[in-house]
Amino acid sequence: MKFIEFKTELEAAKHVSEIIAKKIKSNHKINLGLATGSTPITLYKCLVEDHKHNHTSWANVSTFNLDEYYGVDYKSDASYHKFMLDQLFKHVDLKLENTHFPEPKGADFDKLIKSLGGIDLQILGIGVNGHVGFNEPGSDAHSLTRIVDLTPLTIKVNADKFFAGKMNEVPKQAISMGLASIMESKEIILLAFGKDKADAIAKLKKATTFKADFPASILVNHKNITVIYDKAAGSDL
Ligand code: GLP
């Protein structure tokens, strides 16, 4: 696992957007795995800027999102479908029929990803409790896409970030790619910004083997993963 620290979130996001734009330009067809939450917002802004100024075309890109709340209306502000549309999809020339989200019949999503050639690059965030996607502590290393229960901590964190603190408005379940699904990606870039993530990044640095109480530790077994974070997230020794 490679760790790279940047001074700021913006510098890190620019770096990753350049990697993605280069891959998009140099590949006839590319499958990107995308994350939601607060972490990738600056990255998506940089990618939109790149599309505007450098004209990187997303016409041959297919996207696969990590997770979605279970039971939400995909047009509502709570949904990750809407988040992706607002943050990225509607600003680039991506064909909406090439965007994919996990469906309640989870196994179909894993089959779909495989049938379309697998994910070339997966962008990940990390929860303060070490979740990746919505694979909460206790997740199985062999888990595939499925419906999961969110922990009270995740509900609280997401309420504060996206639901004006109203925990009762946060869906209690989600559909998430599993840990094994994520591990199938050919390359992974995990992003972490801010001091709230410092503990998780310190734990990831120390991890040597998978422990279910810290799901991100599965990533120590991946052959091509880079963890990119800002100074604040790297501040816990
Ligand atoms: C969220 C998402 C994850 C995300 C992680 C970190 O709840 N489901 O995909 O990577 O938790 O979130 P944030 O980027 O808001 O800190």
Tab-separated table of C-alpha atoms and ligand atoms in Angstrom:
chain	number	residue	atom	x	y	z
A	1	MET	CA	0.000	0.000	0.000
A	2	LYS	CA	1.449	3.362	-1.039
A	3	PHE	CA	0.744	6.438	1.129
A	4	ILE	CA	1.066	9.971	-0.273
A	5	GLU	CA	0.469	13.071	1.815
A	6	PHE	CA	-0.437	16.422	0.236
A	7	LYS	CA	-0.487	19.731	2.064
A	8	THR	CA	-4.104	20.448	1.176
A	9	GLU	CA	-7.204	18.660	-0.044
A	10	LEU	CA	-7.180	20.772	-3.204
A	11	GLU	CA	-3.627	19.737	-4.131
A	12	ALA	CA	-4.498	16.095	-3.521
A	13	ALA	CA	-7.721	16.334	-5.518
A	14	LYS	CA	-5.924	18.032	-8.430
A	15	HIS	CA	-3.319	15.290	-8.460
A	16	VAL	CA	-5.966	12.560	-8.571
A	17	SER	CA	-8.028	14.384	-11.195
A	18	GLU	CA	-4.931	14.544	-13.407
A	19	ILE	CA	-4.413	10.794	-12.995
A	20	ILE	CA	-8.049	10.133	-13.923
A	21	ALA	CA	-8.054	12.534	-16.898
A	22	LYS	CA	-4.879	10.938	-18.246
A	23	LYS	CA	-6.394	7.462	-17.957
A	24	ILE	CA	-9.598	8.603	-19.652
A	25	LYS	CA	-7.638	10.133	-22.524
A	26	SER	CA	-5.290	7.218	-23.057
A	27	ASN	CA	-7.878	4.440	-22.919
A	28	HIS	CA	-10.351	3.600	-25.617
A	29	LYS	CA	-12.821	2.592	-22.884
A	30	ILE	CA	-12.511	2.859	-19.116
A	31	ASN	CA	-14.561	1.728	-16.112
A	32	LEU	CA	-14.338	4.032	-13.110
A	33	GLY	CA	-15.538	3.102	-9.633
A	34	LEU	CA	-16.841	6.183	-7.841
A	35	ALA	CA	-17.516	7.168	-4.252
A	36	THR	CA	-19.911	9.625	-2.654
A	37	GLY	CA	-19.767	11.535	0.631
A	38	SER	CA	-17.864	14.733	1.357
A	39	THR	CA	-14.449	13.363	0.403
A	40	PRO	CA	-14.661	13.230	-3.425
A	41	ILE	CA	-16.485	16.563	-3.875
A	42	THR	CA	-13.307	18.578	-4.586
A	43	LEU	CA	-12.042	15.831	-6.883
A	44	TYR	CA	-15.285	15.973	-8.888
A	45	LYS	CA	-14.961	19.786	-9.097
A	46	CYS	CA	-11.434	19.370	-10.487
A	47	LEU	CA	-12.679	16.807	-13.034
A	48	VAL	CA	-15.458	19.153	-14.151
A	49	GLU	CA	-12.874	21.944	-14.523
A	50	ASP	CA	-10.657	19.610	-16.532
A	51	HIS	CA	-13.571	18.749	-18.830
A	52	LYS	CA	-14.311	22.448	-19.372
A	53	HIS	CA	-10.757	23.609	-19.959
A	54	ASN	CA	-8.941	20.569	-21.364
A	55	HIS	CA	-11.982	19.036	-23.065
A	56	THR	CA	-11.373	15.567	-21.669
A	57	SER	CA	-14.265	13.564	-23.064
A	58	TRP	CA	-16.183	11.140	-20.863
A	59	ALA	CA	-17.990	9.617	-23.844
A	60	ASN	CA	-16.177	6.289	-23.441
A	61	VAL	CA	-16.307	6.174	-19.646
A	62	SER	CA	-18.557	3.859	-17.657
A	63	THR	CA	-19.056	4.486	-13.963
A	64	PHE	CA	-19.950	2.184	-11.090
A	65	ASN	CA	-20.885	3.727	-7.773
A	66	LEU	CA	-19.945	2.042	-4.537
A	67	ASP	CA	-23.175	2.449	-2.672
A	68	GLU	CA	-26.663	3.942	-2.453
A	69	TYR	CA	-29.128	4.344	0.380
A	70	TYR	CA	-31.745	1.606	0.405
A	71	GLY	CA	-35.322	2.630	-0.286
A	72	VAL	CA	-34.667	6.256	-1.244
A	73	ASP	CA	-36.241	7.912	-4.247
A	74	TYR	CA	-33.342	8.248	-6.687
A	75	LYS	CA	-34.508	11.761	-7.581
A	76	SER	CA	-34.482	12.970	-3.965
A	77	ASP	CA	-31.644	15.017	-2.498
A	78	ALA	CA	-30.834	12.166	-0.118
A	79	SER	CA	-29.913	9.800	-2.914
A	80	TYR	CA	-26.430	9.161	-4.231
A	81	HIS	CA	-27.880	9.051	-7.770
A	82	LYS	CA	-28.766	12.731	-7.323
A	83	PHE	CA	-25.430	13.498	-5.633
A	84	MET	CA	-23.485	12.075	-8.579
A	85	LEU	CA	-25.663	13.865	-11.106
A	86	ASP	CA	-25.166	17.200	-9.342
A	87	GLN	CA	-21.478	16.826	-8.534
A	88	LEU	CA	-20.227	15.252	-11.745
A	89	PHE	CA	-22.474	13.509	-14.254
A	90	LYS	CA	-24.453	16.469	-15.565
A	91	HIS	CA	-21.305	18.569	-15.995
A	92	VAL	CA	-19.401	16.214	-18.310
A	93	ASP	CA	-20.286	14.407	-21.553
A	94	LEU	CA	-20.836	11.096	-19.789
A	95	LYS	CA	-23.700	9.013	-21.187
A	96	LEU	CA	-26.152	8.435	-18.365
A	97	GLU	CA	-26.824	4.914	-19.623
A	98	ASN	CA	-23.172	4.170	-18.808
A	99	THR	CA	-23.597	5.088	-15.139
A	100	HIS	CA	-24.356	2.216	-12.771
A	101	PHE	CA	-25.388	1.969	-9.124
A	102	PRO	CA	-25.758	-1.084	-6.899
A	103	GLU	CA	-29.276	-2.465	-6.986
A	104	PRO	CA	-31.160	-4.290	-4.218
A	105	LYS	CA	-30.465	-7.567	-6.054
A	106	GLY	CA	-26.801	-7.130	-5.121
A	107	ALA	CA	-25.247	-10.112	-6.891
A	108	ASP	CA	-26.460	-8.721	-10.225
A	109	PHE	CA	-24.245	-5.665	-9.741
A	110	ASP	CA	-21.110	-7.774	-9.236
A	111	LYS	CA	-22.018	-9.794	-12.356
A	112	LEU	CA	-22.641	-6.609	-14.328
A	113	ILE	CA	-19.247	-5.163	-13.353
A	114	LYS	CA	-17.527	-8.397	-14.401
A	115	SER	CA	-19.433	-8.638	-17.670
A	116	LEU	CA	-18.392	-5.083	-18.577
A	117	GLY	CA	-14.724	-5.830	-17.964
A	118	GLY	CA	-14.223	-4.985	-14.276
A	119	ILE	CA	-13.360	-1.697	-12.614
A	120	ASP	CA	-10.107	-0.174	-13.878
A	121	LEU	CA	-9.800	2.429	-11.128
A	122	GLN	CA	-11.869	2.582	-7.953
A	123	ILE	CA	-12.003	5.809	-5.938
A	124	LEU	CA	-12.688	5.202	-2.256
A	125	GLY	CA	-13.329	7.319	0.794
A	126	ILE	CA	-13.056	5.985	4.327
A	127	GLY	CA	-15.463	6.327	7.230
A	128	VAL	CA	-14.230	7.466	10.644
A	129	ASN	CA	-14.904	3.880	11.771
A	130	GLY	CA	-12.884	2.452	8.875
A	131	HIS	CA	-15.813	1.594	6.622
A	132	VAL	CA	-15.251	1.541	2.865
A	133	GLY	CA	-18.351	1.865	0.737
A	134	PHE	CA	-20.929	1.080	3.407
A	135	ASN	CA	-19.059	-1.999	4.624
A	136	GLU	CA	-19.372	-1.330	8.317
A	137	PRO	CA	-17.284	-2.968	11.058
A	138	GLY	CA	-18.124	-6.676	11.165
A	139	SER	CA	-18.285	-6.967	7.357
A	140	ASP	CA	-17.045	-10.196	5.863
A	141	ALA	CA	-13.881	-10.165	3.745
A	142	HIS	CA	-15.754	-12.215	1.120
A	143	SER	CA	-18.802	-9.929	1.019
A	144	LEU	CA	-20.317	-9.002	-2.343
A	145	THR	CA	-22.862	-6.278	-3.134
A	146	ARG	CA	-25.737	-6.517	-0.656
A	147	ILE	CA	-28.110	-4.609	1.591
A	148	VAL	CA	-26.381	-3.503	4.791
A	149	ASP	CA	-27.414	-1.897	8.078
A	150	LEU	CA	-25.708	1.388	8.890
A	151	THR	CA	-24.158	1.843	12.324
A	152	PRO	CA	-25.434	4.615	14.620
A	153	LEU	CA	-22.061	6.371	14.200
A	154	THR	CA	-22.345	6.422	10.389
A	155	ILE	CA	-25.951	7.644	10.635
A	156	LYS	CA	-24.823	10.438	12.981
A	157	VAL	CA	-21.846	11.469	10.821
A	158	ASN	CA	-23.947	11.513	7.646
A	159	ALA	CA	-26.796	13.333	9.421
A	160	ASP	CA	-24.377	16.095	10.397
A	161	LYS	CA	-22.859	16.330	6.928
A	162	PHE	CA	-25.869	15.939	4.651
A	163	PHE	CA	-29.144	15.999	6.636
A	164	ALA	CA	-28.742	19.145	8.802
A	165	GLY	CA	-28.104	16.960	11.854
A	166	LYS	CA	-31.467	15.148	11.560
A	167	MET	CA	-30.591	11.522	12.287
A	168	ASN	CA	-34.175	10.371	11.734
A	169	GLU	CA	-33.940	11.505	8.099
A	170	VAL	CA	-30.900	9.370	7.292
A	171	PRO	CA	-31.827	6.001	5.760
A	172	LYS	CA	-30.873	3.172	8.095
A	173	GLN	CA	-29.865	0.780	5.353
A	174	ALA	CA	-27.867	0.958	2.168
A	175	ILE	CA	-26.856	-1.192	-0.778
A	176	SER	CA	-23.107	-1.428	-0.894
A	177	MET	CA	-20.504	-3.115	-2.987
A	178	GLY	CA	-18.890	-5.676	-0.723
A	179	LEU	CA	-15.292	-5.870	0.419
A	180	ALA	CA	-14.613	-8.679	-2.062
A	181	SER	CA	-16.284	-6.639	-4.837
A	182	ILE	CA	-13.993	-3.678	-4.080
A	183	MET	CA	-10.922	-5.916	-4.004
A	184	GLU	CA	-11.689	-7.019	-7.602
A	185	SER	CA	-10.830	-3.492	-8.864
A	186	LYS	CA	-7.605	-3.390	-10.841
A	187	GLU	CA	-6.437	-0.221	-9.091
A	188	ILE	CA	-7.676	1.680	-6.045
A	189	ILE	CA	-7.097	5.234	-4.843
A	190	LEU	CA	-8.375	5.867	-1.323
A	191	LEU	CA	-8.819	9.511	-0.337
A	192	ALA	CA	-9.016	10.971	3.159
A	193	PHE	CA	-9.218	14.613	4.187
A	194	GLY	CA	-9.469	16.419	7.498
A	195	LYS	CA	-8.540	15.634	11.072
A	196	ASP	CA	-11.614	13.445	11.585
A	197	LYS	CA	-9.916	10.895	9.351
A	198	ALA	CA	-6.510	11.011	11.083
A	199	ASP	CA	-7.275	8.067	13.340
A	200	ALA	CA	-8.498	5.922	10.421
A	201	ILE	CA	-5.411	6.750	8.329
A	202	ALA	CA	-3.093	5.955	11.265
A	203	LYS	CA	-4.854	2.592	11.686
A	204	LEU	CA	-4.590	1.879	7.970
A	205	LYS	CA	-0.856	2.593	8.054
A	206	LYS	CA	-0.407	0.122	10.890
A	207	ALA	CA	-2.665	-2.592	9.440
A	208	THR	CA	-0.924	-5.763	8.284
A	209	THR	CA	-3.875	-8.106	7.971
A	210	PHE	CA	-7.667	-7.966	7.594
A	211	LYS	CA	-9.572	-7.325	10.806
A	212	ALA	CA	-13.368	-7.134	10.516
A	213	ASP	CA	-13.588	-4.372	13.145
A	214	PHE	CA	-11.667	-2.095	10.747
A	215	PRO	CA	-13.009	-3.001	7.271
A	216	ALA	CA	-10.522	-0.835	5.332
A	217	SER	CA	-7.780	-3.210	6.511
A	218	ILE	CA	-8.885	-5.558	3.676
A	219	LEU	CA	-6.944	-3.180	1.419
A	220	VAL	CA	-3.564	-4.367	2.735
A	221	ASN	CA	-4.138	-7.385	0.476
A	222	HIS	CA	-4.579	-5.304	-2.690
A	223	LYS	CA	-1.657	-5.140	-5.134
A	224	ASN	CA	-2.273	-1.674	-6.576
A	225	ILE	CA	-3.590	0.760	-3.999
A	226	THR	CA	-2.542	4.308	-3.180
A	227	VAL	CA	-3.816	6.186	-0.147
A	228	ILE	CA	-3.851	9.935	-0.736
A	229	TYR	CA	-4.586	12.308	2.125
A	230	ASP	CA	-4.030	15.834	3.344
A	231	LYS	CA	-1.858	17.022	6.213
A	232	ALA	CA	-4.744	17.001	8.678
A	233	ALA	CA	-5.652	13.374	7.926
A	234	GLY	CA	-1.980	12.433	8.237
A	235	SER	CA	-1.580	14.152	11.586
A	236	ASP	CA	-2.239	11.218	13.932
A	237	LEU	CA	0.995	9.446	14.851
B	1	GLP	C1	-19.946	7.444	3.457
B	1	GLP	C2	-20.060	6.709	2.105
B	1	GLP	C3	-18.756	6.106	1.730
B	1	GLP	C4	-17.747	7.183	1.983
B	1	GLP	C5	-17.536	7.284	3.465
B	1	GLP	C6	-16.827	8.535	3.899
B	1	GLP	O1	-20.973	7.227	4.319
B	1	GLP	N1	-21.066	5.766	2.012
B	1	GLP	O2	-18.773	5.646	0.400
B	1	GLP	O3	-16.558	6.906	1.341
B	1	GLP	O4	-18.759	7.144	4.139
B	1	GLP	O5	-17.696	9.609	3.865
B	1	GLP	P1	-17.214	11.102	3.811
B	1	GLP	O6	-16.467	11.236	2.531
B	1	GLP	O7	-18.451	11.942	3.841
B	1	GLP	O8	-16.331	11.316	4.981
